[in-house]
Short mmCIF file of C-alpha atoms and ligand atoms in Angstrom, two decimals:
data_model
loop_
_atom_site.label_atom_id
_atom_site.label_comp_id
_atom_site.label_asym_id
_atom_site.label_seq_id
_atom_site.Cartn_x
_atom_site.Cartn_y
_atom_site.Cartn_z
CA UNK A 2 -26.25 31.52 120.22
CA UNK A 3 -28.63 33.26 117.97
CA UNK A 4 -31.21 35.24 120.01
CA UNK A 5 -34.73 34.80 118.76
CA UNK A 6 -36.56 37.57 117.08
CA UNK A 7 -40.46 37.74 116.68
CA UNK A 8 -41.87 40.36 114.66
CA UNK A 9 -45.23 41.98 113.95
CA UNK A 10 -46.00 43.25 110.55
CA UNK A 11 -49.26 45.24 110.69
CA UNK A 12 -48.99 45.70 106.93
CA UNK A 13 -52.14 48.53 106.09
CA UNK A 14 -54.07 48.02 109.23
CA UNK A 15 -54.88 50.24 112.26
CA UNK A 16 -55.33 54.07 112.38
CA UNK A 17 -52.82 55.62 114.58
CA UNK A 18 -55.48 55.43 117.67
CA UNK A 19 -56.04 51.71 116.72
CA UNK A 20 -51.93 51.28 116.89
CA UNK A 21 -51.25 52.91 120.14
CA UNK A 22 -53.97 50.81 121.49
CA UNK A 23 -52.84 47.39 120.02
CA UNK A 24 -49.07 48.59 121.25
CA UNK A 25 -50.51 49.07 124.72
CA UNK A 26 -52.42 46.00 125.03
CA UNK A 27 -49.30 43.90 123.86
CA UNK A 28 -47.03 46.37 126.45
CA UNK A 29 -48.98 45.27 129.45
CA UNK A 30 -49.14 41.23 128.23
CA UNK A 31 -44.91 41.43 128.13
CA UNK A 32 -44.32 43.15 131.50
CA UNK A 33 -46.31 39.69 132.86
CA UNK A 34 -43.97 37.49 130.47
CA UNK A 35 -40.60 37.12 130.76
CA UNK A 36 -39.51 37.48 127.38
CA UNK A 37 -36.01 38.70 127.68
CA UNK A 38 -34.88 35.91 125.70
CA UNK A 39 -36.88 36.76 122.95
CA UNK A 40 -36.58 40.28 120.88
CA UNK A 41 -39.90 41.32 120.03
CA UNK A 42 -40.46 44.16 117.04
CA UNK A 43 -43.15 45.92 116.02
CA UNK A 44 -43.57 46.96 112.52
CA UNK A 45 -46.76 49.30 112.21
CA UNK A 46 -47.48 51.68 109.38
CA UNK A 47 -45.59 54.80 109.08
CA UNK A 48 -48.40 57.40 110.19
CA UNK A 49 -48.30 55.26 113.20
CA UNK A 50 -44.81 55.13 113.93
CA UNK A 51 -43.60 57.72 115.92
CA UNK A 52 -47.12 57.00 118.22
CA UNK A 53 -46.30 53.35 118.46
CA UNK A 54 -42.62 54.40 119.93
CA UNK A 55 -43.27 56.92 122.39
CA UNK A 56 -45.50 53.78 123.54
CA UNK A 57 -42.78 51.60 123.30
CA UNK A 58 -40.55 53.68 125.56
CA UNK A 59 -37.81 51.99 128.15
CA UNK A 60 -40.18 48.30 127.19
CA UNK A 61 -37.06 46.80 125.53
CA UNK A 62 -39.59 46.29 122.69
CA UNK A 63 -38.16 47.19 119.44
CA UNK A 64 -39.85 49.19 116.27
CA UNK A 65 -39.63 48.58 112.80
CA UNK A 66 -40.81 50.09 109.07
CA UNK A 67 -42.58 47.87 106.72
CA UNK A 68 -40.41 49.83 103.44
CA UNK A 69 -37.99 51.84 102.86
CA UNK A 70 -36.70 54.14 99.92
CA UNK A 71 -32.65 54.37 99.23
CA UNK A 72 -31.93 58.23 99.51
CA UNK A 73 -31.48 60.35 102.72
CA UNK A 74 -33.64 62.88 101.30
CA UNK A 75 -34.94 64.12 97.96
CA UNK A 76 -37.75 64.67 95.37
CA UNK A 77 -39.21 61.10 95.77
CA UNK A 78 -42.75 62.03 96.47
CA UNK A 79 -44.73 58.75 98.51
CA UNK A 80 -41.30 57.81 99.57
CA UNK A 81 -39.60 57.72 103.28
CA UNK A 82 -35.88 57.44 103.98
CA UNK A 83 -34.00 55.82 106.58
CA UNK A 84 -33.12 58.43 108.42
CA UNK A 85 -36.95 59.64 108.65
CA UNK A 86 -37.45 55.74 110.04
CA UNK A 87 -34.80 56.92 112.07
CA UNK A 88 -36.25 59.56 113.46
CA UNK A 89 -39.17 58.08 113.84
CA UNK A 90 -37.72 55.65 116.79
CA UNK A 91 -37.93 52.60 114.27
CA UNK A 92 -34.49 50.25 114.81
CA UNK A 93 -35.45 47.94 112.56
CA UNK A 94 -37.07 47.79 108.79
CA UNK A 95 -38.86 44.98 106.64
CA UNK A 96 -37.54 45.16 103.41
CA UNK A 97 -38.57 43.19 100.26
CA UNK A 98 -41.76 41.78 101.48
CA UNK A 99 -43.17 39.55 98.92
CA UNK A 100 -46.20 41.88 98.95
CA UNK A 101 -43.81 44.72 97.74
CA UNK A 102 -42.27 41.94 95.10
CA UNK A 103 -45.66 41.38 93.63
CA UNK A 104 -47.56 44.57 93.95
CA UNK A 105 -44.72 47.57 93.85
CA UNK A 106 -42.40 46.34 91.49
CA UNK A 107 -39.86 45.28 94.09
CA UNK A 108 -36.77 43.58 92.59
CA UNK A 109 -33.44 42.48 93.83
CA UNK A 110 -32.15 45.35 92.66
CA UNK A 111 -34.37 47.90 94.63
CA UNK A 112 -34.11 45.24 97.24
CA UNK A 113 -29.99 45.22 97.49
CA UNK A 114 -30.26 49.32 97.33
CA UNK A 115 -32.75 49.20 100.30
CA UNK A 116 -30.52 47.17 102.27
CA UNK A 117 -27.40 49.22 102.10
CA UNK A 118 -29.18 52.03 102.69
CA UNK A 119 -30.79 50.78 106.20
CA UNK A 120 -27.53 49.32 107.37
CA UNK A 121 -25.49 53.24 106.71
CA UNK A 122 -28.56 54.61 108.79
CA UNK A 123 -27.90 52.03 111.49
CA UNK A 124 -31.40 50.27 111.07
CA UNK A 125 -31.55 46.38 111.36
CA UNK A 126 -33.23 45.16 107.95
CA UNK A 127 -35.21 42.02 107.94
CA UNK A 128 -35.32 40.74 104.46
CA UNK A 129 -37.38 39.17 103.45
CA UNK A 130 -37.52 35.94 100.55
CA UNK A 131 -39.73 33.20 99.39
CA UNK A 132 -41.28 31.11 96.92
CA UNK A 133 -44.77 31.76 95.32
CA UNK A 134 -46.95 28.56 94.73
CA UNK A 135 -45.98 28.07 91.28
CA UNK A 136 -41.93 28.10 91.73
CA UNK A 137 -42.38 25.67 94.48
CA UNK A 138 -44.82 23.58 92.32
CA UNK A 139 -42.35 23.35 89.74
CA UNK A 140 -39.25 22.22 91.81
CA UNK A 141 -37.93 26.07 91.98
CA UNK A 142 -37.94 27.06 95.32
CA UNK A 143 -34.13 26.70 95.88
CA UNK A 144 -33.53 28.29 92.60
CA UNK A 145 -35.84 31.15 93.69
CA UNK A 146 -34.12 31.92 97.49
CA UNK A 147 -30.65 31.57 95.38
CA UNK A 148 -31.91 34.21 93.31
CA UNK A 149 -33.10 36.04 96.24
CA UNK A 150 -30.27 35.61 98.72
CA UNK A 151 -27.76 36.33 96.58
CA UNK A 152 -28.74 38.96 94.11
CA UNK A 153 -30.12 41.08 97.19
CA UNK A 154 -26.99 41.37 99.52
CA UNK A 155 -24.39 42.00 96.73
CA UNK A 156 -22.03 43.81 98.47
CA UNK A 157 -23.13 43.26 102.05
CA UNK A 158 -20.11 42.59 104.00
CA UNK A 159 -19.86 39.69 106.89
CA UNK A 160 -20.11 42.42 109.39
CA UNK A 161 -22.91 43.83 107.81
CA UNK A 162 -24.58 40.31 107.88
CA UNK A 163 -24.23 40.40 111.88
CA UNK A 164 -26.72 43.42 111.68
CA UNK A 165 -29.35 41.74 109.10
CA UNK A 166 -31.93 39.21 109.93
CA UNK A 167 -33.31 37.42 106.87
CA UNK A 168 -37.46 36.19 106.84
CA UNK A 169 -38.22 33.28 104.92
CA UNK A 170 -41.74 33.93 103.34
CA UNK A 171 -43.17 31.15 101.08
CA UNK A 172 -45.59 33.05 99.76
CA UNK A 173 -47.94 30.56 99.25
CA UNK A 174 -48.61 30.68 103.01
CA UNK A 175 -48.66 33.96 103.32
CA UNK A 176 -52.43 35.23 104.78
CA UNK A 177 -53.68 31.76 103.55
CA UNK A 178 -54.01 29.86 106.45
CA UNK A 179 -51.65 27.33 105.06
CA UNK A 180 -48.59 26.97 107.14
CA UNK A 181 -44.92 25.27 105.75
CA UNK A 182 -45.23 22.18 108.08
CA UNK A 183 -42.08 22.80 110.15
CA UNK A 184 -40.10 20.39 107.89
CA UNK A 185 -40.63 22.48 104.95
CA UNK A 186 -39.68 25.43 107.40
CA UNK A 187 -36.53 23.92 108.20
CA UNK A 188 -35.18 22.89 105.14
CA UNK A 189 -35.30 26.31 103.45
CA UNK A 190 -33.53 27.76 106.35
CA UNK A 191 -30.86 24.80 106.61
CA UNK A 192 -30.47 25.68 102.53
CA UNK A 193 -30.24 29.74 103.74
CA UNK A 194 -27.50 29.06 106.25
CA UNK A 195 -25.74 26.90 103.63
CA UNK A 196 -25.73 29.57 101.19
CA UNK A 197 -24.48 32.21 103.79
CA UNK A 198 -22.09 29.63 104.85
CA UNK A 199 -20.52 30.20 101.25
CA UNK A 200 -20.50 33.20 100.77
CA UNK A 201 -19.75 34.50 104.27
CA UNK A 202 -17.92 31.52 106.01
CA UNK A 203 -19.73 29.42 109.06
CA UNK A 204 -18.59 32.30 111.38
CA UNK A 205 -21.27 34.69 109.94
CA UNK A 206 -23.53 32.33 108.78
CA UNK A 207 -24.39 30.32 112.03
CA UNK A 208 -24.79 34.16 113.71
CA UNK A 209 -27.73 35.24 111.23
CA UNK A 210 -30.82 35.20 112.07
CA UNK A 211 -33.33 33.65 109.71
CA UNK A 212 -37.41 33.63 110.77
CA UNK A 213 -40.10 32.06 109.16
CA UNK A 214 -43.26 33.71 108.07
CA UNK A 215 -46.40 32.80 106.55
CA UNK A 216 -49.58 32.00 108.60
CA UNK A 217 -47.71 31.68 112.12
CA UNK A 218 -49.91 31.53 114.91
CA UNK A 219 -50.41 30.64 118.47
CA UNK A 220 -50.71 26.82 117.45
CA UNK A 221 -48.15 26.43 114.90
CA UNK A 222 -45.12 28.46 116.89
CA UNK A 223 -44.20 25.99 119.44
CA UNK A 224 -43.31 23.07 116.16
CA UNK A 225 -41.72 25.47 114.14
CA UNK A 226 -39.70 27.04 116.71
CA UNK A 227 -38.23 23.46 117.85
CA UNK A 228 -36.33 23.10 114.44
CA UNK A 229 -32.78 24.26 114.47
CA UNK A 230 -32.56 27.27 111.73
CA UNK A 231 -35.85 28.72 112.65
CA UNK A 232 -34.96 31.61 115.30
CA UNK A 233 -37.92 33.29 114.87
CA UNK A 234 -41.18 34.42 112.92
CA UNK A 235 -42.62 37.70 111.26
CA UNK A 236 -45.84 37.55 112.34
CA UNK A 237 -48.90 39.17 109.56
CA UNK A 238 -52.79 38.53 110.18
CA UNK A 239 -51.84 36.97 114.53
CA UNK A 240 -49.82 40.05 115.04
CA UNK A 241 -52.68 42.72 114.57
CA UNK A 242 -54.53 41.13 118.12
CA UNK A 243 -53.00 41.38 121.50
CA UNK A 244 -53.75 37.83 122.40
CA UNK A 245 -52.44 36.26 119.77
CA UNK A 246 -49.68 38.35 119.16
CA UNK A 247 -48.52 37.40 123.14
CA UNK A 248 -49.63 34.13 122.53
CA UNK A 249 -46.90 33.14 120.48
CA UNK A 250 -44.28 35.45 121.94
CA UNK A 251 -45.01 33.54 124.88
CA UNK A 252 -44.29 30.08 123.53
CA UNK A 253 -41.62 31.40 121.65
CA UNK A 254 -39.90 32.09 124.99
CA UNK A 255 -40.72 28.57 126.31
CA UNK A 256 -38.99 26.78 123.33
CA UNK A 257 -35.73 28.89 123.75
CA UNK A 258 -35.62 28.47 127.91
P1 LIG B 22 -49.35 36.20 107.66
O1 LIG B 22 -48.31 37.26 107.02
O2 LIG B 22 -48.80 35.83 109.02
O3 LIG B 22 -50.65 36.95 107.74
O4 LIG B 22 -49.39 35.03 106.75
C1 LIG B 22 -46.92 37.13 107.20
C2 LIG B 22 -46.21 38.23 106.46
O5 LIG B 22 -46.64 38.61 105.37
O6 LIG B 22 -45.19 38.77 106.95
#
């Protein structure tokens, strides 16, 4: 059974007083839900980290980066290491966001580095892949999550697997408003699991966890969360509001009940 997993990424929003109280509001909606069944991360920005987790203490609600650079430590100015995410209380860490594809040079490459690097440190990444409007316009998207999937976890064992979730982004939904209908949804994923299937054996492959993201929100969560492969969603723009945000952990919980 795999256990859903909802995620907020606050990308570059709230000031660290603007964090703690968005992390507070959504505290005080969970202890009136009973979302055991669902694991619920929050991914603010670093300067808000360490805030959001003292917050977050004994909730059962998990913390996450939104990046994360390869080395332990070192003369990388800008950058933050795993163990500093680490140390911050983060568990978890978004890597490859198709916002760090397309504006920060993100490749496979820096992707596959990023990944190994989280997993030594003990952090859970969520990886993220996807199609832009163009590849999926020209019959690519397949071709594209191939790429994606397996060019970045070269060398990721089937243990490590158990300890990865993987986000499927189109990234022509992505802050547009315009949702994968749940079909679309589910046939990425089913093509996900097929891949990991290959290269990992069904063991593996029917453990990982694979989300959707791209313009989830309280009245799209209940469809896509009734298709098989979908165990969860990494949640942008209806993450940064308490009531949304609870909204659809809250019908997230009802599907998997
Ligand atoms: P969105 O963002 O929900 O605002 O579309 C999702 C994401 O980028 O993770």
């Amino acid at each position: 059974m795999r256990k859903t997993i909802i995620a907020g990424n606050w990308k570059m929003y709230k000031t660290i007083v603007e964090a703690i109280e968005l992390a507070n509001g959504l505290k005080r909606e969970f202890f009136k839900l009973d979302f055991a069944a669902v694991d619920v991360v929050l991914c603010p920005a670093f300067t808000a980290l360490s805030e959001v987790a003292e917050v977050l203490t004994e909730t059962g609600i998990g913390l996450g980066g939104q990046d994360v650079y390869w080395q332990d430590e070192g003369a990388f100015t800008g950058e933050v290491s795993p163990v500093m995410l680490k140390d911050a209380g983060a568990q978890f860490v978004i890597i490859g966001h198709s916002e760090r594809r397309q504006f920060f040079s993100e490749s496979n490459e820096t992707v596959n580095n990023k990944i190994k690097a989280a997993l030594k440190a003990g952090l859970t990444p969520i990886v993220c892949v996807g199609e832009n409007l163009q590849e999926r316009e020209a019959g690519k998207t397949f071709k594209v999550i191939e790429d994606h999937i397996n060019n970045g976890l070269v060398g990721i064992s089937g243990s490590d697997m158990l300890n990865l979730v993987v986000a499927y982004e189109p990234v022509w939904a992505i802050g547009t408003g315009k949702t994968a209908t749940p079909e679309q949804a589910q046939e990425v994923h089913k093509f996900i699991r097929d891949l990991l299937k290959k290269n990992y054996g069904s063991e593996v492959a029917d453990s990982v966890r694979i989300q959707y993201g791209g313009s989830v929100k309280p009245e799209n969560i209940t469809e896509l969360m009734s298709k098989p492969d979908v165990d969860g969603a990494l949640v942008g723009g209806a993450s940064l509001k308490v009531d949304s945000f609870s909204t659809i952990v809250a019908k997230a919980s009802e599907v998997v009940k």
